[in-house]
Amino acid sequence: MFNEVKKSVEWGEDTLTLETGKVARQADGSVIATYGETSVMANVTFAREQKPGQDFFPLTVHYNEKYYAAGKIPGGFFKREARPTEKETLTSRLIDRPIRPLFVDGFKNEVLVICTVLSHDLDNDPDIVAMIAASAALTISGVPFMGPIAAARVGFEDGEYILNPTVDDMHELRNNPDQRLDLVVAGTKDAVMMVESEAYELSEAEMLGAVKFGHEQMQPVIDLIIDLAEDAANEPFDFSAPDYSALYDKVKSIGEAQMREAYAITDKQDRVAAVSAAKDAIKAELSEEELGDANLGTALKKLESGVLRGDVVKNGKRIDGRALDTVRPINSEVGFLPRTHGSALFTRGETQGLVVTTLGTGDDEQMIDALQGTYRSNFLLHYNFPPYSVGEVGRFGPPGRREIGHGKLAWRALQAVLPAATDFPYTIRVVSEITESNGSSSMASVCGGSLSMMDAGVPLKAPVAGVAMGLVLEDDGDYAVLTDILGDEDHLGDMDFKVAGTAEGITSLQMDIKVAGITPEIMEKALDQAKAGRLHILGEMGQALTEGRQEFSEHAPRIETMQIPTDKIREVIGSGGKVIREIVETSGAKVDINDDGIIKIASANGEAIKKAYEMIHSIVAEPEEGKIYTGKVVKIVDFGAFVNFFGKRDGLVHVSQIENRPLNHPSDVLKEGQEVKVKLLGFDDRGKVRLAMKMVDQETGDEIKKEEKSDD
């Protein structure tokens, strides 16, 4: 009934197993990859024909996590997995990026890859397993895919690289000083295709070493996929790339000169209009048959690419006239908005980000329900890319995959320099509104985010800047590495290589390759060139701010922390939260208590914080003998008055201790509700509090000293 094929290899600390032939047999390729006890099923299907008129490659990748994989039931009202989480969206992109360039040129049939997490051992992250499963499923499916690829995660501790560190090791690296790197690398047998990383000021040499280490360590996985394919692969799909050379030659002869003139224009909007006019002029010279050719779009793009790439490699000439290693002009402004907690406007050429920082309390932390458990995050970064930023009309709505991915890249770059939560007990939300875009708005978000947080008073360890690098690699091996790429250089080039970091080292590296990989030599040159660009940008940013402001915005909350014994938590909260509600209502401050007895008191009003602090302190602290307190008379009896003087604690002022004269009754001088100053004399044998008023000046609250008797 089943034609099962199973292959295994010892890899790192666990066994990696690939199996096919038993599940999802109607898919073109189906593989279950298991590493340790983490299993991911990848299923691949592809259309046998290209849709008429389609001039792009419609590859779709979906990675989805099932809560049953970790023995959990989803939260929420419906108790069912709903829209993709951020982790699912990011992992879908992680799988897509290295496989997309490896489909045969000209193949435009629809391809669907679905990866489903079936089991999670809480040690091995499913993302790496999913990438391997997807690669194996594509390799055996028969689709024209020039793989396989493999992937590996690399950690860095005590100067040593670690293959596939555990989920716990990689979780919240900011709070784990021993771990300095979380890097995912994917590649073929010969070359690296993709890198994604979160780092803690690693040097260029250390980052390059991590990439090389990961590529070396993934080789047994590539061999395992090939071994599986030899026994289980389908017949290759009969596909030949269409020959559109005649159409391209005609397009080139008609429009090359006008296209060169268009790409000589430095202003983006004018250039876009000129390129569009050049395409229209070309189409006007074509026949009806040529206009209906599905390869016309490809031919036009090839002409654009040839014009741009040839000048760059042969003449070192870029679209806007810059040298290969020159960064566009930069302008940085802080305090751009009047009522926000922190804001910055960062402009680099025709790319601009308005980045705003908001400081919140513990109540504002994001709760993340992940397969490995629920945890909180006190640093949020959201990136928005509206159509007007590129002068277009189009969809405007919830963030898409690209926006989530760019936001996470900026988050990784910045979170490495944040202060510890114990030193800076705020929730930090950074929002990057991209107002103009012509190349690397994610790196503008990094620069603007760093300035915005410093403007808000966040004590960053160091400012962070980012730069996007590009590559043009010709068939003869000649290449040019470009610093601070434009949108067209990204679109028509061979590499998008983003590096962010401080003056001391790299905090994030992301690389995508559109050709069959690059050599270590090219990567080393790109890293060195990126470092020079990053240092230049940091210098330009420094003209606005170099460190966090010492004072918060008057509109930002102040937070004061206090530690109380854990056995006092119940007293502060009170039955049904009665006490803490009273503290909040009376003081006007927000109060947050965790299970360790750490209390955060927040308000934009310093007096409100002080009031809440005093109220909490009076609950948890013990009164000190000999100290003077301000209290309120709560009850008068024949033998004295009871005074509430310390939180909810009452004490007796005996009638003899009210004034330095005999009284017929305490009510002669006191009434209920009256505010009085009392001194704590001590406690009687039964633990009752003894108070006195007569030795305290009721106006000033100072103790009245006895006059020393004269010797005369």
XYZ file of C-alpha atoms in Angstrom:
712
model
C 0.000 0.000 0.000
C 2.828 2.393 0.843
C 6.127 2.873 -0.895
C 8.052 4.311 2.025
C 11.579 5.661 1.797
C 13.377 6.766 4.945
C 16.892 8.185 5.322
C 18.718 9.290 8.484
C 21.977 10.925 9.513
C 23.533 11.956 12.817
C 23.725 15.729 12.684
C 24.941 17.850 15.561
C 23.447 16.587 18.822
C 20.476 14.723 17.265
C 19.383 12.451 14.454
C 17.873 13.984 11.311
C 15.406 11.741 9.469
C 13.664 12.316 6.139
C 10.752 10.101 5.118
C 8.346 10.037 2.199
C 5.828 7.723 0.532
C 3.346 7.208 3.386
C 1.613 10.561 3.981
C 0.107 13.064 1.507
C 0.742 10.823 -1.490
C -1.260 12.996 -3.905
C 1.111 15.934 -3.491
C 3.901 16.172 -6.059
C 6.411 15.980 -3.255
C 5.830 15.240 0.428
C 8.530 14.821 3.064
C 8.381 14.604 6.846
C 11.638 15.817 8.385
C 12.332 14.950 12.014
C 15.168 16.326 14.119
C 15.164 15.085 17.680
C 11.435 14.967 18.316
C 10.584 18.025 16.206
C 8.773 17.000 13.007
C 7.691 19.138 10.061
C 5.762 17.934 7.022
C 6.434 19.755 3.736
C 4.106 19.300 0.772
C 4.804 20.653 -2.710
C 2.381 20.956 -5.616
C 2.866 22.755 -8.923
C 0.761 23.629 -11.941
C 1.558 21.876 -15.201
C 0.900 24.995 -17.263
C 1.705 28.664 -16.991
C -1.240 31.036 -16.754
C -1.662 33.040 -19.983
C 0.066 36.424 -19.903
C 1.827 35.795 -16.603
C 5.272 37.409 -16.495
C 6.371 36.541 -12.945
C 7.080 33.371 -10.985
C 4.129 32.647 -8.629
C 5.822 30.778 -5.773
C 3.886 30.720 -2.494
C 5.296 29.362 0.778
C 3.216 28.806 3.901
C 4.681 27.659 7.208
C 2.118 26.912 9.897
C 2.432 25.744 13.471
C -0.164 23.483 15.053
C -0.562 23.833 18.804
C -1.086 20.103 19.163
C 2.553 19.725 18.145
C 3.535 20.905 21.630
C 0.548 19.389 23.441
C -1.245 22.735 23.717
C -4.720 24.070 22.960
C -4.857 27.491 21.289
C -5.970 30.439 23.387
C -8.724 32.847 22.451
C -12.442 32.407 21.986
C -12.439 30.044 18.999
C -9.719 27.666 20.247
C -8.400 27.246 16.724
C -5.274 28.409 14.943
C -6.215 31.672 13.236
C -4.237 34.095 11.089
C -0.469 33.549 10.864
C 1.604 34.608 13.843
C 4.687 36.753 13.370
C 6.864 33.637 13.755
C 4.902 31.811 11.038
C 5.134 34.773 8.656
C 8.872 35.208 9.236
C 9.562 31.493 8.783
C 7.531 31.442 5.553
C 9.846 34.193 4.274
C 12.871 32.316 5.609
C 11.957 29.273 3.484
C 10.999 31.296 0.415
C 14.150 33.393 0.154
C 16.787 30.697 -0.524
C 14.625 28.480 -2.759
C 13.142 31.152 -5.052
C 16.373 31.873 -7.031
C 16.941 28.143 -7.658
C 14.004 27.499 -9.964
C 15.004 27.248 -13.636
C 14.963 30.589 -15.455
C 11.745 31.032 -17.396
C 9.691 28.675 -15.228
C 6.530 30.569 -14.294
C 4.116 27.799 -13.363
C 2.448 28.229 -9.993
C 4.212 26.430 -7.116
C 2.793 25.964 -3.629
C 4.873 24.877 -0.619
C 3.085 24.167 2.664
C 5.089 23.279 5.777
C 3.204 22.071 8.853
C 4.743 21.577 12.284
C 3.505 18.188 13.526
C 5.618 17.765 16.651
C 7.825 20.087 18.697
C 10.231 18.802 21.342
C 10.761 22.355 22.717
C 14.508 22.000 22.073
C 14.911 22.141 18.287
C 13.349 25.097 16.500
C 10.997 23.905 13.728
C 12.125 26.628 11.297
C 15.368 24.852 10.349
C 13.541 21.517 10.091
C 10.906 23.137 7.864
C 13.540 24.544 5.499
C 15.115 21.122 5.145
C 11.746 19.426 4.648
C 10.744 21.964 1.971
C 14.020 21.506 0.132
C 13.645 17.712 0.187
C 10.007 17.856 -0.981
C 10.960 20.169 -3.873
C 13.893 17.955 -4.819
C 11.735 14.812 -5.165
C 8.679 16.554 -6.680
C 9.952 16.755 -10.247
C 9.581 20.545 -10.406
C 12.537 22.217 -12.209
C 14.388 23.134 -9.024
C 18.178 23.422 -9.021
C 18.580 22.388 -5.400
C 18.748 20.938 -2.942
C 19.471 23.486 -0.259
C 20.025 22.889 3.437
C 19.938 25.189 6.446
C 21.565 25.414 9.863
C 21.365 27.631 12.933
C 24.633 28.902 14.408
C 25.261 30.184 17.934
C 28.428 31.772 19.317
C 29.565 31.321 22.911
C 33.002 31.793 24.471
C 34.539 32.273 21.038
C 33.166 28.953 19.736
C 30.507 28.398 17.075
C 27.635 26.106 18.047
C 25.569 24.082 15.551
C 21.806 24.177 16.105
C 21.652 25.595 19.643
C 18.430 24.890 21.528
C 15.312 27.064 21.594
C 16.029 28.046 25.207
C 19.591 29.086 24.328
C 18.324 31.369 21.566
C 15.363 32.820 23.475
C 15.814 36.441 24.574
C 19.531 36.693 23.855
C 19.467 40.199 25.346
C 19.111 38.597 28.780
C 21.698 35.887 28.086
C 25.174 37.464 28.010
C 26.884 34.149 27.194
C 25.132 33.800 23.832
C 26.099 36.444 21.287
C 24.575 35.168 18.045
C 21.464 33.619 16.522
C 22.234 33.097 12.831
C 20.356 31.060 10.230
C 22.221 30.253 7.036
C 20.912 28.391 3.978
C 22.758 27.310 0.891
C 23.481 24.776 -1.808
C 26.450 22.437 -1.800
C 28.684 25.114 -3.277
C 27.352 28.459 -2.154
C 25.472 30.419 0.489
C 22.017 31.637 -0.571
C 20.581 33.334 2.507
C 21.594 34.625 5.939
C 19.401 35.978 8.739
C 20.881 36.907 12.095
C 20.623 38.609 15.454
C 24.034 39.437 16.898
C 25.658 41.224 19.806
C 28.368 43.434 18.335
C 30.300 40.706 16.555
C 33.207 41.672 14.353
C 33.065 41.244 10.585
C 35.492 38.311 10.853
C 33.353 36.593 13.497
C 30.200 36.984 11.383
C 31.897 35.696 8.260
C 33.245 32.767 10.269
C 29.730 31.941 11.467
C 28.399 31.897 7.904
C 31.246 29.637 6.758
C 30.755 27.354 9.766
C 27.032 26.988 9.067
C 27.635 26.246 5.383
C 30.207 23.592 6.204
C 27.984 21.953 8.813
C 24.967 21.682 6.493
C 26.766 19.537 3.910
C 25.650 16.165 5.420
C 22.037 17.356 5.110
C 22.447 18.107 1.404
C 23.930 14.649 0.913
C 20.979 13.136 2.808
C 18.431 14.889 0.562
C 20.271 13.704 -2.551
C 20.284 10.168 -1.118
C 16.519 10.377 -0.557
C 15.922 11.715 -4.074
C 17.867 8.877 -5.664
C 15.316 6.415 -4.247
C 12.124 8.473 -4.192
C 12.209 11.301 -6.770
C 9.456 11.683 -9.365
C 10.239 11.979 -13.031
C 11.457 15.500 -13.809
C 8.798 17.771 -15.252
C 9.340 18.269 -18.966
C 10.192 21.926 -19.142
C 12.316 23.929 -21.510
C 12.906 27.597 -20.940
C 11.238 29.625 -23.703
C 13.523 31.115 -26.339
C 12.751 34.791 -26.580
C 16.125 35.852 -27.976
C 14.620 37.253 -31.192
C 12.117 39.316 -29.208
C 14.856 40.555 -26.896
C 17.111 41.536 -29.790
C 14.307 43.607 -31.294
C 13.452 45.232 -27.951
C 17.104 46.062 -27.441
C 17.606 47.529 -30.893
C 14.508 49.713 -30.553
C 14.886 50.980 -27.024
C 18.427 50.591 -25.669
C 19.450 54.187 -26.361
C 16.299 55.662 -24.814
C 16.573 53.318 -21.841
C 20.163 54.462 -21.243
C 19.013 58.063 -21.307
C 16.276 57.212 -18.784
C 18.709 55.557 -16.389
C 20.990 58.583 -16.583
C 18.335 60.628 -14.732
C 19.192 60.889 -11.026
C 15.773 61.893 -9.621
C 13.735 58.763 -8.918
C 10.292 59.993 -9.982
C 11.637 61.539 -13.180
C 13.612 58.358 -13.886
C 10.570 56.125 -13.331
C 8.572 58.263 -15.755
C 11.379 58.149 -18.329
C 11.767 54.360 -18.046
C 8.009 53.968 -18.476
C 8.127 56.226 -21.556
C 10.991 54.155 -22.995
C 8.941 50.964 -22.553
C 5.943 52.588 -24.224
C 8.140 53.659 -27.122
C 9.405 50.100 -27.514
C 5.893 48.646 -27.443
C 4.756 51.124 -30.066
C 7.241 49.570 -32.506
C 6.198 45.948 -31.859
C 3.662 43.880 -33.766
C 0.414 42.607 -32.250
C 1.950 39.142 -32.006
C 5.031 40.469 -30.212
C 2.888 42.528 -27.839
C 0.978 39.378 -26.928
C 4.138 37.369 -26.242
C 4.226 36.227 -22.574
C 7.985 36.884 -22.538
C 7.741 40.582 -23.379
C 7.903 41.607 -19.732
C 10.978 39.430 -19.226
C 12.653 40.918 -22.299
C 12.018 44.467 -21.084
C 13.394 43.661 -17.635
C 16.463 42.074 -19.230
C 17.049 45.267 -21.192
C 16.781 47.383 -18.024
C 19.088 45.015 -16.195
C 21.660 45.029 -18.974
C 21.760 48.833 -19.099
C 22.160 49.226 -15.338
C 24.524 46.315 -14.716
C 26.861 46.983 -17.631
C 27.620 50.535 -16.558
C 28.173 49.505 -12.953
C 30.684 46.726 -13.600
C 32.496 48.149 -16.621
C 32.544 51.831 -15.748
C 31.870 51.918 -12.007
C 28.971 54.244 -12.871
C 25.765 54.118 -10.834
C 22.334 55.499 -11.643
C 22.716 58.569 -9.465
C 26.353 59.162 -10.333
C 27.800 57.996 -7.000
C 30.968 55.976 -6.588
C 30.449 52.305 -5.699
C 31.235 52.865 -2.000
C 29.507 56.225 -1.448
C 26.500 56.726 0.839
C 23.803 59.177 -0.239
C 23.470 62.516 1.633
C 21.997 62.123 5.123
C 19.905 64.446 7.259
C 18.894 63.544 10.825
C 16.415 65.414 13.009
C 15.210 64.534 16.513
C 12.318 65.886 18.554
C 10.394 66.186 15.291
C 6.937 65.739 16.872
C 5.775 67.828 19.853
C 3.814 65.402 22.063
C 5.425 62.033 21.392
C 7.912 60.604 23.874
C 10.660 60.486 21.253
C 10.781 61.050 17.491
C 13.250 61.289 14.638
C 13.124 62.059 10.939
C 15.919 60.218 9.139
C 16.488 61.019 5.471
C 19.068 59.299 3.277
C 18.797 60.411 -0.329
C 15.236 59.646 -1.429
C 14.573 57.263 1.458
C 12.986 58.712 4.569
C 11.610 57.300 7.804
C 9.600 59.108 10.474
C 10.285 56.987 13.536
C 8.432 57.450 16.826
C 9.166 55.940 20.257
C 6.537 55.474 22.938
C 7.380 54.446 26.502
C 4.895 52.330 28.418
C 4.587 50.250 31.545
C 4.496 46.528 32.256
C 0.816 46.518 31.279
C 1.897 47.410 27.744
C 4.192 44.419 27.250
C 3.221 42.098 24.418
C 2.156 38.594 25.405
C 3.363 36.065 22.836
C 1.768 32.632 22.771
C 4.372 30.408 21.117
C 4.676 26.639 20.792
C 7.419 26.615 23.413
C 5.260 28.603 25.855
C 3.869 32.033 26.598
C 6.285 34.872 27.224
C 6.321 38.677 27.300
C 8.250 41.149 25.204
C 8.960 44.709 26.351
C 10.413 45.873 23.013
C 8.152 46.252 19.992
C 9.059 47.595 16.557
C 6.422 48.113 13.888
C 7.231 49.104 10.304
C 4.707 50.658 7.908
C 5.189 51.091 4.170
C 2.270 53.036 2.652
C 1.892 53.324 -1.145
C 2.554 57.080 -1.149
C 6.137 56.423 -0.032
C 6.929 55.317 -3.592
C 4.475 57.691 -5.286
C 1.948 54.968 -6.043
C -1.665 54.084 -5.425
C -2.409 50.624 -4.093
C -3.443 48.438 -1.197
C -3.517 50.065 2.195
C -4.377 47.894 5.159
C -2.880 45.547 7.742
C 0.844 44.835 7.486
C 1.887 42.277 4.898
C 4.730 39.775 4.953
C 7.244 42.320 3.716
C 6.357 44.846 6.415
C 6.554 42.205 9.141
C 9.899 41.006 7.816
C 11.420 44.476 7.560
C 10.160 45.361 11.030
C 11.726 42.232 12.512
C 15.052 42.985 10.824
C 15.112 46.449 12.411
C 14.023 44.911 15.750
C 16.963 42.499 15.646
C 19.391 45.294 14.844
C 18.275 47.516 17.737
C 17.401 45.162 20.572
C 21.065 44.219 21.054
C 21.826 47.674 22.511
C 18.788 48.051 24.766
C 19.312 48.400 28.515
C 18.333 45.501 30.765
C 14.709 45.560 31.923
C 15.926 45.764 35.513
C 17.796 48.996 34.695
C 15.107 50.541 32.482
C 11.703 49.160 33.467
C 9.785 50.504 30.475
C 7.995 48.849 27.596
C 9.405 50.423 24.420
C 7.401 50.652 21.209
C 9.079 51.992 18.079
C 6.992 52.708 14.977
C 8.690 53.425 11.652
C 6.511 55.279 9.154
C 8.258 55.126 5.790
C 7.403 58.418 4.123
C 9.733 58.074 1.130
C 11.460 55.029 -0.284
C 14.173 54.483 -2.819
C 16.296 51.727 -1.359
C 16.576 50.124 2.048
C 13.822 51.609 4.156
C 14.503 48.881 6.738
C 17.967 50.318 7.363
C 16.470 53.809 7.568
C 14.192 52.355 10.251
C 17.259 51.161 12.164
C 18.927 54.581 12.011
C 15.730 56.474 12.783
C 14.811 53.992 15.519
C 18.144 54.478 17.248
C 17.782 58.283 17.166
C 14.133 58.167 18.204
C 14.850 56.012 21.264
C 17.722 58.259 22.316
C 15.396 61.251 21.917
C 12.949 59.486 24.268
C 15.660 59.062 26.895
C 16.320 55.355 26.386
C 19.910 54.741 27.540
C 21.140 52.667 24.583
C 24.542 51.032 24.974
C 25.537 52.666 21.674
C 23.872 54.169 18.586
C 23.067 51.735 15.759
C 23.145 52.357 12.014
C 22.408 50.119 9.062
C 23.349 50.058 5.401
C 22.170 47.965 2.438
C 24.773 46.557 0.100
C 24.248 45.322 -3.455
C 26.083 43.160 -5.939
C 26.331 42.951 -9.691
C 27.962 39.662 -10.695
C 28.643 39.071 -14.384
C 28.921 35.697 -16.113
C 32.673 36.129 -16.570
C 33.166 36.514 -12.808
C 33.608 40.292 -12.773
C 31.631 41.917 -9.996
C 30.947 45.175 -8.225
C 29.822 45.630 -4.621
C 27.579 48.662 -4.109
C 27.117 50.620 -0.879
C 23.685 52.029 0.024
C 21.763 50.631 -2.930
C 18.854 52.305 -4.666
C 15.581 50.512 -5.314
C 16.497 49.824 -8.952
C 19.920 48.477 -7.933
C 18.165 46.101 -5.543
C 15.543 45.093 -8.133
C 18.002 44.512 -10.981
C 21.061 43.411 -8.988
C 22.130 40.015 -7.654
C 22.268 40.568 -3.898
C 20.519 42.370 -1.079
C 22.990 42.412 1.795
C 21.914 44.427 4.850
C 24.318 45.040 7.742
C 23.458 46.936 10.919
C 25.517 47.559 14.002
C 27.381 49.929 16.292
C 30.862 51.322 15.912
C 32.083 48.236 17.794
C 30.391 45.477 15.806
C 27.484 43.945 13.922
C 24.057 43.523 15.523
C 22.189 42.157 12.509
C 23.043 40.705 9.112
C 20.551 39.745 6.423
C 21.562 38.468 3.011
C 19.542 37.336 0.002
C 21.142 36.110 -3.196
C 19.387 36.023 -6.570
C 22.077 33.991 -8.294
C 23.485 30.602 -7.342
C 25.368 31.909 -4.336
C 28.415 34.066 -3.745
C 31.972 33.302 -2.728
C 33.511 34.063 0.683
C 35.741 36.603 -1.085
C 32.724 38.624 -2.270
C 31.069 38.375 1.140
C 34.231 39.564 2.900
C 34.492 42.566 0.572
C 30.806 43.384 1.142
C 31.248 43.238 4.935
C 34.316 45.480 4.859
C 32.619 47.981 2.561
C 29.491 47.875 4.740
C 31.548 48.659 7.854
C 32.929 51.812 6.259
C 29.422 52.822 5.219
C 28.023 52.128 8.685
C 30.693 54.206 10.411
C 30.015 57.076 8.022
C 26.272 56.949 8.743
C 26.903 56.841 12.508
C 28.978 59.978 12.147
C 26.164 61.733 10.292
C 23.621 60.598 12.902
C 25.894 61.900 15.652
C 25.242 65.450 14.482
C 21.720 65.039 15.899
C 22.334 62.874 18.994
C 25.056 60.569 20.254
C 23.399 59.231 23.422
C 20.061 59.083 25.196
C 18.673 62.290 26.639
C 18.915 62.666 30.406
C 15.341 63.915 30.748
C 12.149 62.242 29.517
C 9.441 64.068 27.638
C 6.965 65.715 29.982
C 4.325 63.479 28.381
C 6.183 60.210 29.060
C 5.408 58.137 32.126
C 7.932 57.983 34.960
C 8.415 54.579 36.457
C 9.770 53.870 39.931
C 10.398 50.333 41.097
C 10.305 48.965 44.607
C 10.867 45.490 45.995
C 8.568 44.058 48.652
C 8.668 40.690 50.427
C 6.675 38.109 48.484
C 4.581 37.369 51.556
C 3.351 40.985 51.459
C 2.047 40.804 47.862
C -1.379 39.666 48.999
C -1.664 42.597 51.404
C -0.860 45.117 48.661
C -3.351 43.584 46.247
C -6.069 43.031 48.843
C -9.136 40.861 48.632
C -10.381 40.912 45.044
C -7.829 43.633 44.234
C -9.541 46.104 46.554
C -6.363 47.578 48.052
C -4.446 48.066 44.821
C -7.500 49.629 43.172
C -7.696 52.094 46.035
C -3.986 52.918 45.637
C -4.441 53.539 41.904
C -7.583 55.636 42.356
C -6.169 57.676 45.211
C -2.721 58.314 43.749
C -3.539 58.459 40.036
C -0.530 56.240 39.226
C -0.448 52.859 37.476
C 0.785 50.053 39.723
C 2.058 46.707 38.442
C 3.191 43.844 40.713
C 4.898 40.648 39.580
C 5.255 37.332 41.371
C 8.761 38.209 42.604
C 7.503 41.175 44.607
C 8.818 43.793 42.168
C 6.387 46.711 41.945
C 6.456 49.258 39.099
C 4.724 52.572 39.790
C 4.161 54.693 36.690
C 2.759 58.145 36.002
C 3.713 61.292 34.132
C 3.080 63.068 37.471
C 5.871 62.711 40.017
C 3.523 63.489 42.923
C 1.268 60.599 41.916
C 4.240 58.211 41.989
C 5.269 59.520 45.405
C 1.756 59.101 46.791
C 1.454 55.527 45.515
C 4.915 54.688 46.829
C 4.042 55.986 50.289
C 0.751 54.076 50.352
C 2.447 50.820 49.383
C 5.313 51.434 51.775
C 2.894 51.975 54.644
C 1.334 48.579 53.916
C 4.496 46.537 53.672
C 6.848 48.362 56.036
C 6.903 48.167 59.830
C 6.632 51.336 61.946
C 9.835 52.390 63.705
C 9.959 53.046 67.440
C 10.803 56.667 68.271
C 9.736 57.986 64.857
C 7.117 60.697 64.384
C 4.151 60.042 62.065
C 1.189 62.033 60.801
C -2.059 60.263 61.631
C -5.801 60.686 61.864
C -8.019 60.238 64.921
C -10.390 57.367 64.141
C -12.017 56.772 67.540
C -12.219 58.568 70.908
C -12.750 56.623 74.146
C -12.680 57.605 77.827
C -9.052 56.573 78.310
C -7.610 58.051 75.130
C -7.837 58.180 71.323
C -7.082 55.650 68.599
C -5.042 57.111 65.760
C -4.518 55.596 62.308
C -0.888 56.538 61.721
C 0.780 53.969 59.452
C -1.188 52.579 56.563
C -4.042 50.679 58.110
C -2.262 50.405 61.443
C -3.865 52.087 64.487
C -2.383 52.898 67.886
C -3.594 54.262 71.191
C -2.693 57.731 72.469
C -3.462 57.447 76.181
C -5.239 60.457 77.703
C -2.088 61.172 79.719
C -0.048 61.398 76.497
C -2.228 63.916 74.665
C -1.088 67.135 76.309
C 1.240 68.230 79.092
C -1.727 68.951 81.360
C -4.512 66.873 82.888
C -7.623 66.409 80.723
C -11.132 65.509 81.863
C -11.747 63.687 78.590
C -9.823 63.284 75.292
C -12.691 64.964 73.456
C -11.725 68.209 75.205
C -8.999 68.669 72.571
C -9.589 65.983 69.939
C -12.327 65.020 67.534
C -12.690 62.134 65.099
C -11.110 62.807 61.702
C -8.623 65.308 63.128
C -5.059 65.118 61.780
C -2.427 64.841 64.499
C 1.296 64.278 64.865
C 2.282 61.293 67.008
C 5.450 59.649 68.230
C 5.679 55.858 68.395
C 6.658 55.047 71.975
C 6.736 51.321 71.461
C 4.605 48.224 71.947
C 3.093 46.840 75.125
C 3.287 43.230 76.295
C 0.406 42.249 74.014
C 1.924 43.918 70.958
C -0.402 46.896 71.062
C 0.974 50.172 69.756
C 1.628 53.021 72.204
C 1.589 56.537 70.789
C 2.126 59.994 72.251
C 1.240 63.517 71.144
C 2.507 65.733 73.945
C 6.167 65.641 73.018
C 5.468 66.564 69.356
C 4.917 70.105 68.100
C 1.539 69.766 66.383
C 2.300 72.610 63.996
C 5.736 71.595 62.754
C 5.832 67.893 63.566
C 9.164 68.335 65.349
C 9.859 66.667 68.646
C 9.796 69.014 71.695
C 13.055 68.682 73.563
C 12.986 68.843 77.358
C 14.739 71.947 78.711
C 17.839 71.098 80.664
C 17.628 72.145 84.324
C 20.001 74.894 85.500
C 22.638 74.084 88.157
C 21.676 77.269 90.035
